[in-house]
Short mmCIF file of C-alpha atoms in Angstrom, two decimals:
data_model
loop_
_atom_site.label_atom_id
_atom_site.label_comp_id
_atom_site.label_asym_id
_atom_site.label_seq_id
_atom_site.Cartn_x
_atom_site.Cartn_y
_atom_site.Cartn_z
CA MET A 1 -18.09 23.86 6.36
CA LEU A 2 -15.42 24.47 3.73
CA LEU A 3 -17.68 23.15 0.97
CA ASP A 4 -20.74 25.19 1.83
CA GLY A 5 -22.76 25.79 -1.34
CA ARG A 6 -20.69 23.44 -3.50
CA ILE A 7 -22.42 20.83 -5.66
CA ALA A 8 -20.79 17.39 -5.67
CA ILE A 9 -21.42 14.19 -7.62
CA VAL A 10 -20.11 10.95 -6.08
CA THR A 11 -20.36 7.85 -8.24
CA GLY A 12 -20.73 4.40 -6.75
CA ALA A 13 -22.02 6.05 -3.58
CA GLY A 14 -24.73 3.58 -2.61
CA GLY A 15 -22.45 1.85 -0.12
CA GLY A 16 -18.93 1.35 1.12
CA LEU A 17 -16.37 4.01 0.33
CA GLY A 18 -18.70 6.01 -1.94
CA ARG A 19 -21.29 6.27 0.83
CA ALA A 20 -18.59 7.47 3.24
CA HIS A 21 -17.50 10.07 0.67
CA ALA A 22 -21.06 11.31 0.17
CA LEU A 23 -21.73 11.60 3.90
CA TYR A 24 -18.43 13.39 4.49
CA LEU A 25 -18.92 15.93 1.69
CA ALA A 26 -22.43 16.62 2.97
CA ARG A 27 -21.08 17.26 6.48
CA GLN A 28 -18.69 19.76 4.93
CA GLY A 29 -21.66 21.66 3.47
CA ALA A 30 -21.83 20.31 -0.08
CA LYS A 31 -25.06 19.38 -1.80
CA VAL A 32 -24.50 15.81 -2.90
CA VAL A 33 -25.64 13.77 -5.87
CA VAL A 34 -25.54 10.15 -4.72
CA ASN A 35 -25.01 8.06 -7.84
CA ASP A 36 -25.21 4.29 -7.85
CA LEU A 37 -26.17 1.50 -10.19
CA ALA A 38 -28.83 0.38 -7.67
CA PRO A 39 -31.70 2.89 -7.28
CA GLU A 40 -32.56 1.75 -3.75
CA ALA A 41 -28.98 2.18 -2.56
CA ALA A 42 -28.67 5.67 -4.05
CA GLU A 43 -31.96 6.82 -2.53
CA ARG A 44 -31.09 5.31 0.85
CA VAL A 45 -27.83 7.24 1.15
CA ALA A 46 -29.48 10.44 -0.11
CA ALA A 47 -32.20 10.01 2.54
CA GLU A 48 -29.52 9.46 5.16
CA ILE A 49 -27.93 12.79 4.24
CA THR A 50 -31.20 14.73 4.25
CA ALA A 51 -32.18 13.17 7.59
CA ARG A 52 -28.99 14.70 9.00
CA GLY A 53 -29.93 18.14 7.70
CA GLY A 54 -27.99 18.01 4.44
CA ALA A 55 -29.11 18.31 0.83
CA ALA A 56 -28.88 15.31 -1.48
CA ILE A 57 -30.56 13.47 -4.31
CA GLY A 58 -30.15 9.87 -5.39
CA VAL A 59 -29.61 9.15 -9.06
CA ALA A 60 -29.41 5.62 -10.46
CA ALA A 61 -27.16 5.37 -13.51
CA SER A 62 -24.32 3.25 -14.80
CA VAL A 63 -21.15 5.28 -15.25
CA THR A 64 -20.60 3.42 -18.52
CA ASP A 65 -23.91 4.67 -19.94
CA GLU A 66 -23.16 8.01 -21.62
CA ALA A 67 -26.82 8.95 -22.05
CA ALA A 68 -27.66 8.16 -18.42
CA VAL A 69 -24.67 10.13 -17.14
CA ALA A 70 -25.58 13.09 -19.38
CA ALA A 71 -29.15 12.97 -18.08
CA MET A 72 -27.87 12.95 -14.49
CA VAL A 73 -25.71 15.99 -15.14
CA GLU A 74 -28.57 17.85 -16.83
CA ARG A 75 -30.82 17.10 -13.88
CA VAL A 76 -28.27 18.40 -11.39
CA VAL A 77 -27.68 21.64 -13.31
CA ALA A 78 -31.43 22.19 -13.64
CA LEU A 79 -31.88 21.65 -9.90
CA TRP A 80 -28.83 23.37 -8.43
CA GLY A 81 -27.39 25.45 -11.28
CA ARG A 82 -23.83 24.15 -11.36
CA ILE A 83 -21.49 21.23 -10.63
CA ASP A 84 -18.35 21.91 -8.63
CA ILE A 85 -17.05 18.50 -7.62
CA LEU A 86 -16.93 15.08 -9.25
CA VAL A 87 -15.66 12.10 -7.28
CA SER A 88 -15.32 9.12 -9.63
CA ASN A 89 -15.55 6.24 -7.21
CA ALA A 90 -17.63 3.58 -8.99
CA GLY A 91 -15.82 0.33 -9.59
CA ILE A 92 -15.87 -3.45 -9.65
CA LEU A 93 -13.44 -6.32 -9.15
CA ARG A 94 -12.92 -9.44 -11.22
CA ASP A 95 -9.74 -10.77 -9.63
CA LYS A 96 -7.87 -13.73 -11.11
CA SER A 97 -4.32 -14.46 -12.10
CA PHE A 98 -3.62 -13.26 -15.63
CA ALA A 99 -3.28 -16.86 -16.80
CA LYS A 100 -6.86 -17.60 -15.69
CA MET A 101 -8.42 -14.20 -16.47
CA SER A 102 -10.72 -13.93 -19.46
CA LEU A 103 -10.40 -10.93 -21.75
CA ASP A 104 -14.08 -10.24 -21.12
CA ASP A 105 -13.32 -9.72 -17.43
CA PHE A 106 -10.33 -7.57 -18.37
CA ARG A 107 -12.48 -5.36 -20.62
CA LEU A 108 -15.29 -5.10 -18.08
CA VAL A 109 -13.06 -3.82 -15.30
CA VAL A 110 -11.30 -1.34 -17.60
CA ASP A 111 -14.67 -0.20 -18.95
CA VAL A 112 -16.16 0.53 -15.52
CA HIS A 113 -13.11 2.10 -13.89
CA LEU A 114 -11.44 3.92 -16.77
CA MET A 115 -14.19 4.58 -19.28
CA GLY A 116 -16.71 5.23 -16.51
CA ALA A 117 -14.47 7.91 -15.04
CA ALA A 118 -13.80 9.40 -18.48
CA ILE A 119 -17.52 9.49 -19.34
CA CYS A 120 -18.38 11.24 -16.08
CA ALA A 121 -15.49 13.71 -16.41
CA LYS A 122 -16.47 14.50 -19.99
CA ALA A 123 -20.07 15.15 -18.92
CA VAL A 124 -19.04 17.82 -16.39
CA TRP A 125 -15.91 19.15 -18.12
CA GLU A 126 -17.43 21.97 -20.16
CA ILE A 127 -19.64 23.03 -17.25
CA MET A 128 -16.60 23.38 -15.01
CA ARG A 129 -14.58 25.18 -17.69
CA GLN A 130 -17.38 27.67 -18.34
CA GLN A 131 -17.92 28.45 -14.67
CA GLY A 132 -14.16 28.73 -14.09
CA TYR A 133 -14.17 26.26 -11.23
CA GLY A 134 -14.08 22.51 -10.87
CA ARG A 135 -12.63 19.73 -8.76
CA ILE A 136 -12.35 16.17 -10.09
CA VAL A 137 -11.05 13.24 -8.08
CA MET A 138 -10.20 9.98 -9.82
CA THR A 139 -10.01 6.87 -7.65
CA THR A 140 -6.75 5.08 -8.34
CA SER A 141 -5.17 2.27 -6.31
CA SER A 142 -1.87 0.93 -5.06
CA SER A 143 -2.66 -2.04 -7.32
CA GLY A 144 -2.22 0.29 -10.27
CA LEU A 145 0.69 2.26 -8.85
CA TYR A 146 2.70 -0.74 -7.70
CA GLY A 147 0.94 -3.90 -8.87
CA ASN A 148 -0.87 -6.71 -7.03
CA PHE A 149 -1.09 -10.40 -7.85
CA GLY A 150 -4.38 -11.32 -9.49
CA GLN A 151 -5.34 -7.76 -10.41
CA ALA A 152 -3.94 -7.21 -13.90
CA ASN A 153 -7.25 -5.77 -15.13
CA TYR A 154 -7.85 -3.63 -12.06
CA GLY A 155 -4.24 -2.44 -11.88
CA ALA A 156 -4.18 -1.51 -15.56
CA ALA A 157 -7.39 0.51 -15.21
CA LYS A 158 -6.25 2.23 -12.03
CA MET A 159 -2.89 3.28 -13.46
CA ALA A 160 -4.65 4.51 -16.58
CA LEU A 161 -6.69 6.81 -14.36
CA VAL A 162 -3.45 8.41 -13.18
CA GLY A 163 -2.58 9.19 -16.79
CA LEU A 164 -6.05 10.63 -17.35
CA MET A 165 -5.69 12.76 -14.24
CA GLN A 166 -2.26 14.07 -15.28
CA THR A 167 -3.51 15.30 -18.65
CA LEU A 168 -6.85 16.69 -17.45
CA ALA A 169 -5.03 18.62 -14.72
CA ILE A 170 -2.80 20.26 -17.34
CA GLU A 171 -5.73 21.03 -19.68
CA GLY A 172 -7.96 22.31 -16.88
CA GLU A 173 -5.46 24.47 -15.05
CA LYS A 174 -6.18 27.80 -16.76
CA TYR A 175 -9.93 27.26 -16.29
CA GLY A 176 -9.73 26.69 -12.55
CA VAL A 177 -10.36 22.97 -12.91
CA ARG A 178 -8.10 20.94 -10.63
CA VAL A 179 -7.83 17.19 -11.03
CA ASN A 180 -6.32 14.75 -8.54
CA CYS A 181 -6.25 11.05 -7.67
CA LEU A 182 -7.17 9.33 -4.42
CA ALA A 183 -5.68 5.90 -3.72
CA PRO A 184 -7.77 4.48 -0.86
CA THR A 185 -7.37 1.44 1.32
CA ALA A 186 -10.75 0.68 2.86
CA ALA A 187 -12.90 -2.17 4.05
CA THR A 188 -15.66 -2.41 1.46
CA GLY A 189 -17.48 -5.07 -0.49
CA MET A 190 -14.60 -4.95 -2.97
CA THR A 191 -12.01 -5.87 -0.31
CA GLU A 192 -13.89 -8.61 1.54
CA GLY A 193 -11.94 -11.82 1.20
CA VAL A 194 -8.84 -9.93 0.12
CA LEU A 195 -7.77 -8.67 3.56
CA SER A 196 -8.01 -10.32 6.97
CA PRO A 197 -10.98 -9.50 9.29
CA GLU A 198 -8.61 -7.88 11.80
CA THR A 199 -7.15 -5.62 9.12
CA LEU A 200 -10.56 -4.72 7.75
CA LYS A 201 -11.58 -3.36 11.16
CA ARG A 202 -8.80 -0.81 10.96
CA LEU A 203 -9.78 0.22 7.46
CA ASP A 204 -13.09 1.94 8.02
CA PRO A 205 -13.93 3.87 4.81
CA ALA A 206 -14.67 6.91 6.97
CA PHE A 207 -10.92 7.20 7.62
CA VAL A 208 -10.31 7.75 3.88
CA SER A 209 -12.96 10.36 3.08
CA PRO A 210 -11.29 13.28 4.92
CA GLY A 211 -8.63 13.09 2.23
CA LEU A 212 -11.22 14.39 -0.20
CA LEU A 213 -11.37 17.75 1.54
CA ALA A 214 -7.76 18.52 0.67
CA LEU A 215 -8.40 17.52 -2.95
CA VAL A 216 -11.65 19.43 -3.57
CA ALA A 217 -11.40 22.57 -1.41
CA ASP A 218 -10.78 26.00 -2.92
CA ASP A 219 -7.02 25.75 -2.31
CA ALA A 220 -6.74 22.16 -3.56
CA PRO A 221 -3.59 21.06 -5.39
CA THR A 222 -3.71 19.61 -8.88
CA ARG A 223 -1.93 16.54 -10.35
CA THR A 224 -1.62 14.98 -6.89
CA ILE A 225 -1.94 11.32 -5.96
CA LEU A 226 -3.10 11.06 -2.34
CA CYS A 227 -2.89 7.66 -0.65
CA ALA A 228 -5.21 7.19 2.33
CA GLY A 229 -6.14 4.40 4.69
CA ALA A 230 -6.59 3.72 8.42
CA GLY A 231 -6.11 7.45 9.12
CA HIS A 232 -2.70 7.56 7.40
CA PHE A 233 -2.09 9.88 4.44
CA ALA A 234 0.80 10.05 1.96
CA THR A 235 1.39 11.23 -1.58
CA ALA A 236 2.74 9.13 -4.44
CA ASN A 237 4.71 10.48 -7.39
CA ILE A 238 5.76 9.27 -10.83
CA THR A 239 9.39 10.28 -11.00
CA LEU A 240 12.13 10.48 -13.61
CA THR A 241 15.79 9.78 -12.85
CA GLU A 242 18.57 12.03 -14.07
CA GLY A 243 19.72 9.23 -16.35
CA ASN A 244 22.86 8.99 -18.43
CA TYR A 245 23.67 9.74 -22.07
CA ILE A 246 24.54 6.52 -23.92
CA GLY A 247 24.30 7.60 -27.55
CA GLY A 248 23.16 5.59 -30.54
CA GLY A 249 26.26 3.64 -31.46
CA HIS A 250 26.26 0.02 -32.58
CA ASP A 251 26.95 -1.05 -28.99
CA ALA A 252 24.35 1.24 -27.34
CA GLY A 253 22.47 -1.73 -25.89
CA GLU A 254 25.60 -3.16 -24.34
CA GLN A 255 26.59 0.29 -23.03
CA LEU A 256 23.15 0.65 -21.43
CA ILE A 257 23.59 -2.63 -19.58
CA ARG A 258 27.09 -1.57 -18.49
CA HIS A 259 25.84 1.79 -17.17
CA TRP A 260 22.49 0.57 -15.82
CA GLU A 261 23.22 1.63 -12.22
CA GLU A 262 23.85 5.20 -13.36
CA VAL A 263 20.71 5.26 -15.54
CA ALA A 264 18.55 3.94 -12.70
CA ASP A 265 20.18 5.96 -9.90
CA ARG A 266 17.34 7.70 -8.05
CA ALA A 267 19.51 10.43 -6.57
CA GLY A 268 18.26 13.71 -8.00
CA GLU A 269 15.11 12.24 -9.55
CA ILE A 270 12.33 14.70 -10.36
CA VAL A 271 8.59 14.84 -10.98
CA PRO A 272 8.22 16.27 -14.51
CA ALA A 273 5.71 19.07 -14.95
CA TYR A 274 4.45 17.57 -18.23
CA GLY A 275 5.06 14.56 -20.45
CA PHE A 276 7.12 16.29 -23.12
CA PHE A 277 9.75 17.11 -20.50
CA GLN A 278 11.25 13.67 -21.14
CA SER A 279 11.82 14.28 -24.85
CA GLU A 280 12.99 17.84 -24.26
CA ARG A 281 15.64 16.66 -21.86
CA GLU A 282 16.69 13.80 -24.13
CA ILE A 283 17.15 16.17 -27.07
CA ALA A 284 19.05 18.65 -24.91
CA SER A 285 21.34 15.87 -23.69
CA ALA A 286 22.04 14.71 -27.24
CA GLU A 287 22.74 18.25 -28.42
CA GLN A 288 25.03 18.87 -25.47
CA HIS A 289 27.09 15.79 -26.26
CA ALA A 290 27.17 16.69 -29.95
CA ASP A 291 28.52 20.14 -29.07
CA ARG A 292 31.19 18.61 -26.87
CA ALA A 293 32.22 16.27 -29.66
CA THR A 294 32.48 19.23 -32.05
CA GLU A 295 34.64 21.13 -29.57
CA ARG A 296 37.00 18.18 -29.20
CA ALA A 297 37.30 17.74 -32.99
#
């Protein structure tokens, strides 16, 4: 019961992966806020948890509705005094090739996945900072990390969540707020018709949820992307190659093409600790080459 006494909000928890998350966190001792757009679904999962001896409440609210999310957070704090864990799981699909996709469907998917996660994180952020403890898990996807045909909107939103996670993890570190991403592969209503029936059987959402424990426990990492599905777990990283100094001469573009293999060589690549590392290294490289040119003169 590593989460005994912790208070967790799981969005989109009325079914599928969110339901599995809520049930798992409850089994680990957390009191769970089951959020869903559908009131009946939220209450049903909350009742399922309480019937098993856990503590849960169902709260119907759209993650894109700032007032509704704020009201949910206020209700939880009034009831249980704090919020320790936020799992942003709510999402939708509107899959089509980019040529056939409307911008309305693009905006809708980005709004639910990205803005919904940002709205929920913002609603709990100051609470977690003030109490000196917080765990936030953003739900990303391999579609965002690596791309998938027909999911330009979904992939864009899911990769944006990685960027949100990276920055919130840096800003929350000194306050004890750790922020990570979970990239699940699970058989849910969102994957029906996308994967074969045989594959879906292997992708029970319950196989993903244990990954949450590593991301929300007291000794959780921060700025981690955990990939989970069918009982298999791995981490993904956004890396930076060592690169090569080309300079800014009139033929810099041609030189870049000529030295492309060196620039893209992944030997010695790193995971930067923060975004400005790129510019810092670029400036240092330029200064180093300028010094060498001065020495040769």
